[in-house]
Every structure is written in structure tokens, then in C-alpha cells.
Amino acid sequence: MNRRLKRVLVLSLYFLLILVFVLLLVKFVGQKIQVNGTSMSPTLDDKDQLLVDKISYRFSDPDRFDIIVFPYKYEKDTYYIKRIIGLPNETVFIDSEGKIYINGELLEEGYGKEIIIDPGRAYEEIQLAEDEYFVLGDNRNNSSDSRDPNIGNIKRDQIMGRAFMRVYPFNKLGMIKHK
């Protein structure tokens, strides 16, 4: 076998091993998911392709402002992508001016696209259990999120993972801002 052919075979083998490793990594450690709709606009856009980290929450708890992915309980193979606002054991309240309060303190955040018009079920103070999170879409007036009784509070074991990287469209490739 000539030297050039041997080199091509070795490079092909390395490429194949890297490809298998990446596929296994995406399958078991992360997952690719597509954004459907505008509920996370302007942070994420309709049809964006994201990578979801499925392993880090096994070692640490989700943080406020993390963008998480969880299954919609009423429709198979439907996933929601939302931002964590309320953490376990906290209270969440949204007043008539659309301001969010956590444990009675005004939440300082700049992710909401606009002022919340409908506080939904958060018009009254919501007490989160020790394993529950309150999530909102960044496009606050065009989002089905924890304000909706059909979504409600998200339990820790429902969280599939944290969206951490946009992989498509290529001109927006990069890490997703959480904090």
C-alpha cells in the first residue's frame, strides 16, 4: 500500500471516529432541538436549531434565567423552551403593571420583550414547591408558560436540559446568553 493511500485511510478512520463520538455525545449528553414559534423572541427565533445540555442538571440545580427545555404534558414529542424566573420555595407574583415579584421583591431582569399584559395565574401570589420552577417566554405577551394553567409550574424531573448553544442559522451560531 502506498504512503498516500495509507494516509487517506488513517485520516478517514479519524474522521469516522470523531463523527461517531459526536453522534454519541449529541444522543446521550446533549440533544438538538428546534425552536417552534416566537415565544422566546428576541433571544431565540422561530426555526433556530439549539443544542440542549442534558447532563449538567444531574450535578447542579437550574439557575434563575436559565433557558430550559421540557416536554409539553398534553402532546407527545412537543417540547417547550422557556426561561426560569422563579426557583423552588419562592413566591412569584405579577402585578397589574406587568412587574414580576419574587418573594415580594421586584425582579430586576431585561429579558422580557415587552411589559406583561396578562399575568395569568400569577395575578395571585404563587408558592413554588421544593421541586418546582416558574418559567416565562421572553416574548411575554405571546408565550404559553407558567402563567397558563395548562403549563403551570415545572417540576425538576420534567426538565430535559438547558439550551446552551444555537447551531443554526449559521450566522447566529454561538452560545446562548443566560445571565
Short mmCIF file of C-alpha atoms in Angstrom, two decimals:
data_model
loop_
_atom_site.label_atom_id
_atom_site.label_comp_id
_atom_site.label_asym_id
_atom_site.label_seq_id
_atom_site.Cartn_x
_atom_site.Cartn_y
_atom_site.Cartn_z
CA MET A 1 0.00 0.00 0.00
CA ASN A 2 1.46 3.30 -0.95
CA ARG A 3 2.05 6.02 1.55
CA ARG A 4 -0.62 8.38 0.21
CA LEU A 5 -3.39 5.76 0.36
CA LYS A 6 -2.37 4.80 3.89
CA ARG A 7 -2.56 8.44 4.97
CA VAL A 8 -6.05 8.84 3.42
CA LEU A 9 -7.25 5.70 5.21
CA VAL A 10 -5.87 6.88 8.56
CA LEU A 11 -7.48 10.32 8.14
CA SER A 12 -10.77 8.69 7.12
CA LEU A 13 -10.66 6.48 10.21
CA TYR A 14 -10.02 9.52 12.45
CA PHE A 15 -12.89 11.38 10.79
CA LEU A 16 -15.20 8.39 11.26
CA LEU A 17 -14.24 8.06 14.95
CA ILE A 18 -14.83 11.77 15.53
CA LEU A 19 -18.20 11.55 13.79
CA VAL A 20 -19.27 8.56 15.91
CA PHE A 21 -18.11 10.34 19.08
CA VAL A 22 -20.06 13.49 18.19
CA LEU A 23 -23.20 11.49 17.37
CA LEU A 24 -22.97 9.63 20.70
CA LEU A 25 -22.35 12.90 22.51
CA VAL A 26 -25.43 14.52 20.95
CA LYS A 27 -27.56 11.44 21.62
CA PHE A 28 -26.69 10.87 25.29
CA VAL A 29 -25.21 14.11 26.64
CA GLY A 30 -26.98 16.67 24.53
CA GLN A 31 -29.82 16.90 22.09
CA LYS A 32 -30.61 19.06 19.11
CA ILE A 33 -33.99 20.79 19.23
CA GLN A 34 -35.74 23.30 17.02
CA VAL A 35 -37.50 26.43 18.24
CA ASN A 36 -41.12 26.46 17.07
CA GLY A 37 -42.77 29.84 17.36
CA THR A 38 -41.82 33.24 18.70
CA SER A 39 -42.36 32.82 22.44
CA MET A 40 -38.63 33.29 23.16
CA SER A 41 -38.13 36.23 20.80
CA PRO A 42 -35.92 38.27 20.68
CA THR A 43 -33.47 35.83 22.35
CA LEU A 44 -34.40 32.88 20.12
CA ASP A 45 -36.20 32.93 16.80
CA ASP A 46 -38.62 30.55 15.11
CA LYS A 47 -36.75 27.66 13.43
CA ASP A 48 -33.49 28.24 15.36
CA GLN A 49 -31.68 24.94 15.98
CA LEU A 50 -30.32 24.55 19.52
CA LEU A 51 -28.19 22.10 21.43
CA VAL A 52 -29.57 21.09 24.82
CA ASP A 53 -27.22 20.08 27.63
CA LYS A 54 -28.90 17.04 29.20
CA ILE A 55 -26.23 16.23 31.76
CA SER A 56 -25.24 19.30 33.83
CA TYR A 57 -28.51 19.37 35.82
CA ARG A 58 -27.61 15.92 37.14
CA PHE A 59 -24.79 17.62 39.06
CA SER A 60 -26.22 21.07 39.76
CA ASP A 61 -29.56 22.79 40.06
CA PRO A 62 -31.04 25.06 37.41
CA ASP A 63 -30.46 28.77 37.99
CA ARG A 64 -32.69 31.77 37.56
CA PHE A 65 -32.67 32.95 33.92
CA ASP A 66 -31.51 29.58 32.53
CA ILE A 67 -33.28 28.70 29.31
CA ILE A 68 -34.65 25.20 29.76
CA VAL A 69 -36.40 22.61 27.62
CA PHE A 70 -39.25 20.47 28.94
CA PRO A 71 -41.93 18.29 27.36
CA TYR A 72 -45.48 19.56 27.00
CA LYS A 73 -47.54 17.15 29.09
CA TYR A 74 -50.53 17.06 26.75
CA GLU A 75 -48.81 16.37 23.43
CA LYS A 76 -46.21 13.72 22.66
CA ASP A 77 -42.88 14.85 21.16
CA THR A 78 -43.70 18.52 21.83
CA TYR A 79 -41.12 20.48 23.80
CA TYR A 80 -41.26 23.96 25.28
CA ILE A 81 -38.30 26.29 25.60
CA LYS A 82 -38.65 28.89 28.37
CA ARG A 83 -36.61 30.97 30.81
CA ILE A 84 -36.59 30.15 34.54
CA ILE A 85 -37.91 33.08 36.58
CA GLY A 86 -38.94 31.50 39.90
CA LEU A 87 -36.90 28.95 41.85
CA PRO A 88 -38.00 26.26 44.33
CA ASN A 89 -39.66 27.50 47.53
CA GLU A 90 -40.04 31.05 46.18
CA THR A 91 -43.23 33.02 45.63
CA VAL A 92 -43.99 34.59 42.25
CA PHE A 93 -46.42 37.44 41.66
CA ILE A 94 -47.05 39.63 38.60
CA ASP A 95 -48.82 42.91 39.33
CA SER A 96 -51.29 44.83 37.15
CA GLU A 97 -48.41 46.85 35.67
CA GLY A 98 -46.68 43.66 34.49
CA LYS A 99 -43.90 43.77 37.08
CA ILE A 100 -42.61 40.45 38.40
CA TYR A 101 -42.05 39.97 42.13
CA ILE A 102 -40.06 37.14 43.67
CA ASN A 103 -40.62 36.71 47.42
CA GLY A 104 -42.13 40.22 47.44
CA GLU A 105 -39.06 41.80 45.81
CA LEU A 106 -39.17 43.34 42.33
CA LEU A 107 -37.25 41.13 39.89
CA GLU A 108 -34.59 43.07 38.01
CA GLU A 109 -34.29 41.49 34.57
CA GLY A 110 -34.18 42.65 30.99
CA TYR A 111 -35.24 39.57 29.08
CA GLY A 112 -38.89 40.41 28.58
CA LYS A 113 -39.62 41.76 25.12
CA GLU A 114 -42.44 43.91 26.48
CA ILE A 115 -44.49 44.65 29.58
CA ILE A 116 -46.69 41.74 30.63
CA ILE A 117 -50.33 42.46 29.85
CA ASP A 118 -51.86 39.28 31.28
CA PRO A 119 -50.33 37.90 34.48
CA GLY A 120 -52.41 34.74 34.09
CA ARG A 121 -52.49 32.63 37.22
CA ALA A 122 -49.69 34.80 38.71
CA TYR A 123 -52.19 37.61 39.36
CA GLU A 124 -52.23 35.99 42.79
CA GLU A 125 -49.02 35.01 44.56
CA ILE A 126 -47.87 31.52 43.55
CA GLN A 127 -45.91 29.47 46.06
CA LEU A 128 -43.44 27.12 44.39
CA ALA A 129 -42.78 23.74 45.98
CA GLU A 130 -39.27 22.48 46.72
CA ASP A 131 -39.04 20.87 43.26
CA GLU A 132 -40.86 23.49 41.15
CA TYR A 133 -39.83 26.29 38.80
CA PHE A 134 -41.81 29.17 37.30
CA VAL A 135 -40.93 29.83 33.65
CA LEU A 136 -41.74 32.58 31.17
CA GLY A 137 -41.10 33.11 27.49
CA ASP A 138 -39.10 36.23 26.64
CA ASN A 139 -41.92 37.32 24.30
CA ARG A 140 -44.11 37.73 27.36
CA ASN A 141 -47.41 38.52 25.61
CA ASN A 142 -47.06 35.73 23.05
CA SER A 143 -45.99 32.82 25.22
CA SER A 144 -47.66 29.82 26.81
CA ASP A 145 -45.73 29.45 30.04
CA SER A 146 -46.20 29.01 33.80
CA ARG A 147 -48.90 31.70 33.82
CA ASP A 148 -51.10 29.28 31.87
CA PRO A 149 -52.76 26.56 33.99
CA ASN A 150 -52.12 24.05 31.17
CA ILE A 151 -48.37 24.58 31.67
CA GLY A 152 -48.18 25.60 35.32
CA ASN A 153 -45.12 25.19 37.48
CA ILE A 154 -42.42 22.95 36.04
CA LYS A 155 -41.20 20.14 38.26
CA ARG A 156 -37.47 19.44 38.42
CA ASP A 157 -37.85 15.97 36.92
CA GLN A 158 -39.68 17.40 33.89
CA ILE A 159 -36.67 19.47 32.82
CA MET A 160 -34.95 17.78 29.90
CA GLY A 161 -31.97 20.12 29.96
CA ARG A 162 -30.57 23.60 29.40
CA ALA A 163 -30.40 25.15 25.96
CA PHE A 164 -26.80 26.29 25.66
CA MET A 165 -25.88 26.77 22.00
CA ARG A 166 -27.53 27.89 18.79
CA VAL A 167 -26.18 25.83 15.87
CA TYR A 168 -28.45 27.14 13.11
CA PRO A 169 -28.80 29.52 11.38
CA PHE A 170 -25.06 29.62 10.94
CA ASN A 171 -24.87 33.42 11.03
CA LYS A 172 -26.17 33.24 14.64
CA LEU A 173 -24.00 30.28 15.70
CA GLY A 174 -22.88 30.62 19.29
CA MET A 175 -23.57 30.22 22.97
CA ILE A 176 -26.95 31.30 24.36
CA LYS A 177 -26.92 34.09 26.95
CA HIS A 178 -28.47 33.03 30.25
CA LYS A 179 -27.37 35.65 32.74
#
